[in-house]
């Protein structure tokens, strides 16, 4: 029984056995591999077309149909490099700094991994940012980097790097403090005004009280002095006169 896979001719009349499933890429015939259209090599271990090229038959000849930017019998030569990211030299792209890939289309991710396919983005590690993950992520004013690789700001601060005051706070020197509302300010001003208005009266009351205490003290001293004087005079009157003896 003869099997023919992928349009490749088998050796006529040769018996062979299928060794794999639907993903089969080879058939053995008397110890040799007969490869399907896509593969080649003694063990069918190589893609006939490189870099995503596809094998197809044209007028009985098998050729590679190459993707954009590639050419050659096996799509091994590059014909296009991303502008300003690399230059074409002898069928290869010589990439500028921070760019890599077949067409210099991928970013060099210094602290992360490339993603996004042809668009060339970087998925940065925690603590790094920038198109190439080469910029340390620094959070200002005491902020810290969270698991989403973003800054978690301390109370009173906001922004991508915690660089500005949050809503309801104002800048005072090098820190953000809660903003005083007009009603609160008016209340404080009114309280200060009432205190300022009452202050003279409090002072006058204090002076008056001090004057009363002083008058009472003077009066008390005068009364005591008067009583002492009267007592002495009475004592003098009660003594016999020397002429009477």
mmCIF file of C-alpha atoms in Angstrom:
data_model
loop_
_atom_site.group_PDB
_atom_site.id
_atom_site.type_symbol
_atom_site.label_atom_id
_atom_site.label_comp_id
_atom_site.label_asym_id
_atom_site.label_seq_id
_atom_site.Cartn_x
_atom_site.Cartn_y
_atom_site.Cartn_z
ATOM 1 C CA UNK A 1 0.000 0.000 0.000
ATOM 2 C CA UNK A 2 1.403 3.403 -1.009
ATOM 3 C CA UNK A 3 0.699 6.672 0.875
ATOM 4 C CA UNK A 4 1.093 10.092 -0.683
ATOM 5 C CA UNK A 5 1.189 13.057 1.759
ATOM 6 C CA UNK A 6 1.190 16.742 0.937
ATOM 7 C CA UNK A 7 1.409 16.230 -2.828
ATOM 8 C CA UNK A 8 4.908 14.674 -2.677
ATOM 9 C CA UNK A 9 5.349 11.656 -5.007
ATOM 10 C CA UNK A 10 6.212 8.389 -3.270
ATOM 11 C CA UNK A 11 8.370 5.659 -4.668
ATOM 12 C CA UNK A 12 5.994 3.659 -6.816
ATOM 13 C CA UNK A 13 5.125 0.250 -5.470
ATOM 14 C CA UNK A 14 7.073 0.735 -2.220
ATOM 15 C CA UNK A 15 5.417 -0.347 1.015
ATOM 16 C CA UNK A 16 5.772 2.071 3.987
ATOM 17 C CA UNK A 17 4.105 2.784 7.325
ATOM 18 C CA UNK A 18 2.677 6.034 8.790
ATOM 19 C CA UNK A 19 4.463 6.666 12.100
ATOM 20 C CA UNK A 20 2.548 9.715 13.401
ATOM 21 C CA UNK A 21 -0.951 11.188 13.682
ATOM 22 C CA UNK A 22 -2.575 14.067 11.781
ATOM 23 C CA UNK A 23 0.460 16.188 12.599
ATOM 24 C CA UNK A 24 2.528 13.728 10.558
ATOM 25 C CA UNK A 25 5.457 15.261 8.752
ATOM 26 C CA UNK A 26 7.200 12.157 7.481
ATOM 27 C CA UNK A 27 6.603 8.666 6.102
ATOM 28 C CA UNK A 28 9.203 5.934 6.158
ATOM 29 C CA UNK A 29 9.890 3.862 3.056
ATOM 30 C CA UNK A 30 12.440 1.110 3.500
ATOM 31 C CA UNK A 31 14.347 3.045 6.201
ATOM 32 C CA UNK A 32 14.215 6.415 4.432
ATOM 33 C CA UNK A 33 11.999 9.407 5.185
ATOM 34 C CA UNK A 34 9.753 10.822 2.503
ATOM 35 C CA UNK A 35 8.969 14.360 3.733
ATOM 36 C CA UNK A 36 5.777 16.318 3.278
ATOM 37 C CA UNK A 37 5.796 19.534 1.305
ATOM 38 C CA UNK A 38 6.852 21.701 4.233
ATOM 39 C CA UNK A 39 9.889 19.759 5.518
ATOM 40 C CA UNK A 40 13.223 18.441 4.291
ATOM 41 C CA UNK A 41 16.303 16.675 5.653
ATOM 42 C CA UNK A 42 17.125 13.060 6.433
ATOM 43 C CA UNK A 43 14.696 13.079 9.336
ATOM 44 C CA UNK A 44 12.456 15.803 7.857
ATOM 45 C CA UNK A 45 13.767 18.037 10.632
ATOM 46 C CA UNK A 46 14.120 21.284 8.671
ATOM 47 C CA UNK A 47 11.598 23.745 7.338
ATOM 48 C CA UNK A 48 12.223 24.154 3.624
ATOM 49 C CA UNK A 49 11.183 27.811 3.881
ATOM 50 C CA UNK A 50 12.624 30.009 6.632
ATOM 51 C CA UNK A 51 11.190 32.958 8.557
ATOM 52 C CA UNK A 52 7.570 32.014 8.038
ATOM 53 C CA UNK A 53 7.822 31.336 4.299
ATOM 54 C CA UNK A 54 5.406 28.812 2.776
ATOM 55 C CA UNK A 55 6.263 26.113 0.275
ATOM 56 C CA UNK A 56 4.089 25.840 -2.818
ATOM 57 C CA UNK A 57 4.243 24.251 -6.246
ATOM 58 C CA UNK A 58 4.422 26.410 -9.396
ATOM 59 C CA UNK A 59 4.402 24.631 -12.782
ATOM 60 C CA UNK A 60 5.699 21.501 -11.181
ATOM 61 C CA UNK A 61 8.463 23.294 -9.305
ATOM 62 C CA UNK A 62 8.388 23.660 -5.522
ATOM 63 C CA UNK A 63 9.238 27.153 -4.317
ATOM 64 C CA UNK A 64 8.984 29.307 -1.191
ATOM 65 C CA UNK A 65 6.443 32.078 -0.968
ATOM 66 C CA UNK A 66 8.093 34.644 1.315
ATOM 67 C CA UNK A 67 6.450 37.181 3.643
ATOM 68 C CA UNK A 68 6.951 40.914 3.152
ATOM 69 C CA UNK A 69 10.556 41.980 3.657
ATOM 70 C CA UNK A 70 12.087 38.597 2.762
ATOM 71 C CA UNK A 71 13.360 36.938 -0.383
ATOM 72 C CA UNK A 72 15.619 34.097 -1.540
ATOM 73 C CA UNK A 73 15.053 30.424 -2.308
ATOM 74 C CA UNK A 74 14.355 29.778 1.360
ATOM 75 C CA UNK A 75 13.267 33.322 2.397
ATOM 76 C CA UNK A 76 16.638 33.723 4.051
ATOM 77 C CA UNK A 77 17.431 37.245 2.803
ATOM 78 C CA UNK A 78 16.023 40.436 4.315
ATOM 79 C CA UNK A 79 14.993 43.257 1.998
ATOM 80 C CA UNK A 80 13.461 45.665 4.528
ATOM 81 C CA UNK A 81 14.505 47.255 7.833
ATOM 82 C CA UNK A 82 12.416 49.541 10.025
ATOM 83 C CA UNK A 83 13.308 53.164 9.184
ATOM 84 C CA UNK A 84 15.590 54.894 11.705
ATOM 85 C CA UNK A 85 15.939 51.637 13.630
ATOM 86 C CA UNK A 86 18.433 49.791 11.449
ATOM 87 C CA UNK A 87 20.032 49.577 8.008
ATOM 88 C CA UNK A 88 20.206 46.807 5.429
ATOM 89 C CA UNK A 89 23.646 45.262 4.889
ATOM 90 C CA UNK A 90 24.173 42.133 2.745
ATOM 91 C CA UNK A 91 20.658 40.800 3.202
ATOM 92 C CA UNK A 92 20.536 41.428 6.959
ATOM 93 C CA UNK A 93 19.398 44.267 9.181
ATOM 94 C CA UNK A 94 22.066 45.883 11.336
ATOM 95 C CA UNK A 95 20.003 47.333 14.164
ATOM 96 C CA UNK A 96 20.617 50.574 16.005
ATOM 97 C CA UNK A 97 20.974 50.698 19.775
ATOM 98 C CA UNK A 98 17.860 49.598 21.702
ATOM 99 C CA UNK A 99 16.365 47.758 18.689
ATOM 100 C CA UNK A 100 16.524 44.108 17.671
ATOM 101 C CA UNK A 101 14.681 41.490 15.623
ATOM 102 C CA UNK A 102 14.752 40.354 12.001
ATOM 103 C CA UNK A 103 13.652 43.805 10.770
ATOM 104 C CA UNK A 104 14.885 45.813 13.804
ATOM 105 C CA UNK A 105 11.226 46.023 14.733
ATOM 106 C CA UNK A 106 11.483 44.898 18.347
ATOM 107 C CA UNK A 107 12.613 46.984 21.275
ATOM 108 C CA UNK A 108 15.503 45.851 23.425
ATOM 109 C CA UNK A 109 13.810 45.469 26.808
ATOM 110 C CA UNK A 110 16.557 45.992 29.395
ATOM 111 C CA UNK A 111 14.390 45.201 32.408
ATOM 112 C CA UNK A 112 11.405 43.390 30.912
ATOM 113 C CA UNK A 113 10.225 41.239 28.029
ATOM 114 C CA UNK A 114 9.236 42.158 24.440
ATOM 115 C CA UNK A 115 5.588 41.936 23.505
ATOM 116 C CA UNK A 116 3.220 43.236 20.862
ATOM 117 C CA UNK A 117 4.701 41.393 17.864
ATOM 118 C CA UNK A 118 5.663 43.698 15.018
ATOM 119 C CA UNK A 119 4.678 46.763 17.026
ATOM 120 C CA UNK A 120 7.566 46.132 19.400
ATOM 121 C CA UNK A 121 6.455 46.976 22.930
ATOM 122 C CA UNK A 122 8.123 46.117 26.233
ATOM 123 C CA UNK A 123 6.431 44.688 29.309
ATOM 124 C CA UNK A 124 8.567 46.106 32.112
ATOM 125 C CA UNK A 125 9.588 44.473 35.363
ATOM 126 C CA UNK A 126 8.291 45.941 38.617
ATOM 127 C CA UNK A 127 10.194 49.126 39.370
ATOM 128 C CA UNK A 128 11.080 50.070 35.777
ATOM 129 C CA UNK A 129 9.322 52.039 33.061
ATOM 130 C CA UNK A 130 9.924 53.709 29.694
ATOM 131 C CA UNK A 131 9.711 52.386 26.114
ATOM 132 C CA UNK A 132 12.772 50.194 26.735
ATOM 133 C CA UNK A 133 12.238 49.495 30.469
ATOM 134 C CA UNK A 134 15.483 51.312 31.203
ATOM 135 C CA UNK A 135 14.087 54.061 33.447
ATOM 136 C CA UNK A 136 13.756 53.361 37.200
ATOM 137 C CA UNK A 137 10.225 54.040 38.435
ATOM 138 C CA UNK A 138 10.654 56.511 41.302
ATOM 139 C CA UNK A 139 7.623 57.616 43.324
ATOM 140 C CA UNK A 140 7.965 61.037 44.962
ATOM 141 C CA UNK A 141 6.833 62.260 48.374
ATOM 142 C CA UNK A 142 6.955 58.874 50.053
ATOM 143 C CA UNK A 143 5.012 56.950 47.382
ATOM 144 C CA UNK A 144 5.770 53.279 46.676
ATOM 145 C CA UNK A 145 5.625 51.046 43.576
ATOM 146 C CA UNK A 146 2.728 48.550 43.682
ATOM 147 C CA UNK A 147 2.216 45.209 41.932
ATOM 148 C CA UNK A 148 0.686 46.962 38.906
ATOM 149 C CA UNK A 149 4.001 48.795 38.459
ATOM 150 C CA UNK A 150 2.365 52.086 39.363
ATOM 151 C CA UNK A 151 2.921 54.559 42.183
ATOM 152 C CA UNK A 152 0.752 54.309 45.293
ATOM 153 C CA UNK A 153 0.848 57.809 46.766
ATOM 154 C CA UNK A 154 0.769 58.857 50.404
ATOM 155 C CA UNK A 155 -2.280 60.871 51.599
ATOM 156 C CA UNK A 156 -2.345 64.368 50.141
ATOM 157 C CA UNK A 157 -0.466 63.515 46.927
ATOM 158 C CA UNK A 158 -1.438 62.315 43.456
ATOM 159 C CA UNK A 159 -0.085 62.051 39.903
ATOM 160 C CA UNK A 160 1.784 59.391 37.947
ATOM 161 C CA UNK A 161 4.824 59.868 40.199
ATOM 162 C CA UNK A 162 2.994 61.389 43.228
ATOM 163 C CA UNK A 163 4.425 64.716 42.123
ATOM 164 C CA UNK A 164 1.500 67.056 42.906
ATOM 165 C CA UNK A 165 -1.022 67.820 45.617
ATOM 166 C CA UNK A 166 -4.259 65.856 45.657
ATOM 167 C CA UNK A 167 -7.686 67.484 45.501
ATOM 168 C CA UNK A 168 -8.425 69.376 48.694
ATOM 169 C CA UNK A 169 -4.735 70.027 49.427
ATOM 170 C CA UNK A 170 -2.446 72.968 48.694
ATOM 171 C CA UNK A 171 1.303 73.363 48.385
ATOM 172 C CA UNK A 172 3.033 74.898 51.374
ATOM 173 C CA UNK A 173 6.788 74.883 50.989
ATOM 174 C CA UNK A 174 7.829 71.352 50.079
ATOM 175 C CA UNK A 175 4.697 69.608 51.359
ATOM 176 C CA UNK A 176 0.965 69.393 50.704
ATOM 177 C CA UNK A 177 -1.430 70.345 53.494
ATOM 178 C CA UNK A 178 -5.256 70.189 53.678
ATOM 179 C CA UNK A 179 -6.877 73.205 52.075
ATOM 180 C CA UNK A 180 -8.929 75.477 54.381
ATOM 181 C CA UNK A 181 -12.412 76.085 52.971
ATOM 182 C CA UNK A 182 -13.995 79.543 52.848
ATOM 183 C CA UNK A 183 -16.645 78.605 55.405
ATOM 184 C CA UNK A 184 -14.020 77.242 57.753
ATOM 185 C CA UNK A 185 -11.864 80.300 57.183
ATOM 186 C CA UNK A 186 -14.857 82.571 57.785
ATOM 187 C CA UNK A 187 -15.663 80.695 60.964
ATOM 188 C CA UNK A 188 -12.095 81.007 62.171
ATOM 189 C CA UNK A 189 -11.998 84.683 61.173
ATOM 190 C CA UNK A 190 -15.282 85.326 62.967
ATOM 191 C CA UNK A 191 -14.005 83.595 66.044
ATOM 192 C CA UNK A 192 -10.834 85.651 65.967
ATOM 193 C CA UNK A 193 -12.847 88.839 65.386
ATOM 194 C CA UNK A 194 -15.135 88.123 68.316
ATOM 195 C CA UNK A 195 -12.130 87.415 70.496
ATOM 196 C CA UNK A 196 -10.491 90.627 69.331
ATOM 197 C CA UNK A 197 -13.713 92.541 70.012
ATOM 198 C CA UNK A 198 -14.063 91.084 73.514
ATOM 199 C CA UNK A 199 -10.431 91.599 74.457
ATOM 200 C CA UNK A 200 -10.699 95.322 75.473
ATOM 201 C CA UNK A 201 -13.694 94.582 77.683
ATOM 202 C CA UNK A 202 -11.868 91.720 79.322
ATOM 203 C CA UNK A 203 -8.916 94.013 79.938
ATOM 204 C CA UNK A 204 -11.135 96.752 81.371
ATOM 205 C CA UNK A 205 -12.858 94.239 83.606
ATOM 206 C CA UNK A 206 -9.537 92.970 84.856
ATOM 207 C CA UNK A 207 -8.322 96.514 85.584
ATOM 208 C CA UNK A 208 -11.573 97.346 87.396
ATOM 209 C CA UNK A 209 -11.344 94.205 89.492
ATOM 210 C CA UNK A 210 -7.736 95.016 90.344
ATOM 211 C CA UNK A 211 -8.743 98.575 91.315
ATOM 212 C CA UNK A 212 -11.503 97.289 93.595
ATOM 213 C CA UNK A 213 -9.085 94.888 95.282
ATOM 214 C CA UNK A 214 -6.591 97.721 95.707
ATOM 215 C CA UNK A 215 -9.235 100.035 97.207
ATOM 216 C CA UNK A 216 -10.365 97.336 99.602
ATOM 217 C CA UNK A 217 -6.761 96.752 100.634
ATOM 218 C CA UNK A 218 -6.180 100.485 101.207
ATOM 219 C CA UNK A 219 -9.435 100.836 103.125
ATOM 220 C CA UNK A 220 -8.629 97.856 105.290
ATOM 221 C CA UNK A 221 -5.194 99.269 106.070
ATOM 222 C CA UNK A 222 -6.699 102.671 106.919
ATOM 223 C CA UNK A 223 -9.267 101.152 109.279
ATOM 224 C CA UNK A 224 -6.597 99.130 111.043
ATOM 225 C CA UNK A 225 -4.432 102.227 111.399
ATOM 226 C CA UNK A 226 -7.356 104.223 112.788
ATOM 227 C CA UNK A 227 -8.222 101.513 115.290
ATOM 228 C CA UNK A 228 -4.607 101.320 116.428
ATOM 229 C CA UNK A 229 -4.422 105.087 116.919
ATOM 230 C CA UNK A 230 -7.696 105.182 118.869
ATOM 231 C CA UNK A 231 -6.546 102.374 121.134
ATOM 232 C CA UNK A 232 -3.329 104.202 121.968
ATOM 233 C CA UNK A 233 -5.138 107.422 122.782
ATOM 234 C CA UNK A 234 -7.517 105.628 125.124
ATOM 235 C CA UNK A 235 -4.609 104.037 126.908
ATOM 236 C CA UNK A 236 -2.893 107.371 127.384
ATOM 237 C CA UNK A 237 -6.031 108.949 128.898
ATOM 238 C CA UNK A 238 -6.414 106.199 131.454
ATOM 239 C CA UNK A 239 -2.931 106.772 132.985
ATOM 240 C CA UNK A 240 -2.599 109.266 136.089
ATOM 241 C CA UNK A 241 -0.968 112.602 135.436
ATOM 242 C CA UNK A 242 2.414 113.144 137.157
ATOM 243 C CA UNK A 243 1.331 116.523 138.572
ATOM 244 C CA UNK A 244 -1.401 114.852 140.554
ATOM 245 C CA UNK A 245 1.014 112.876 142.660
#
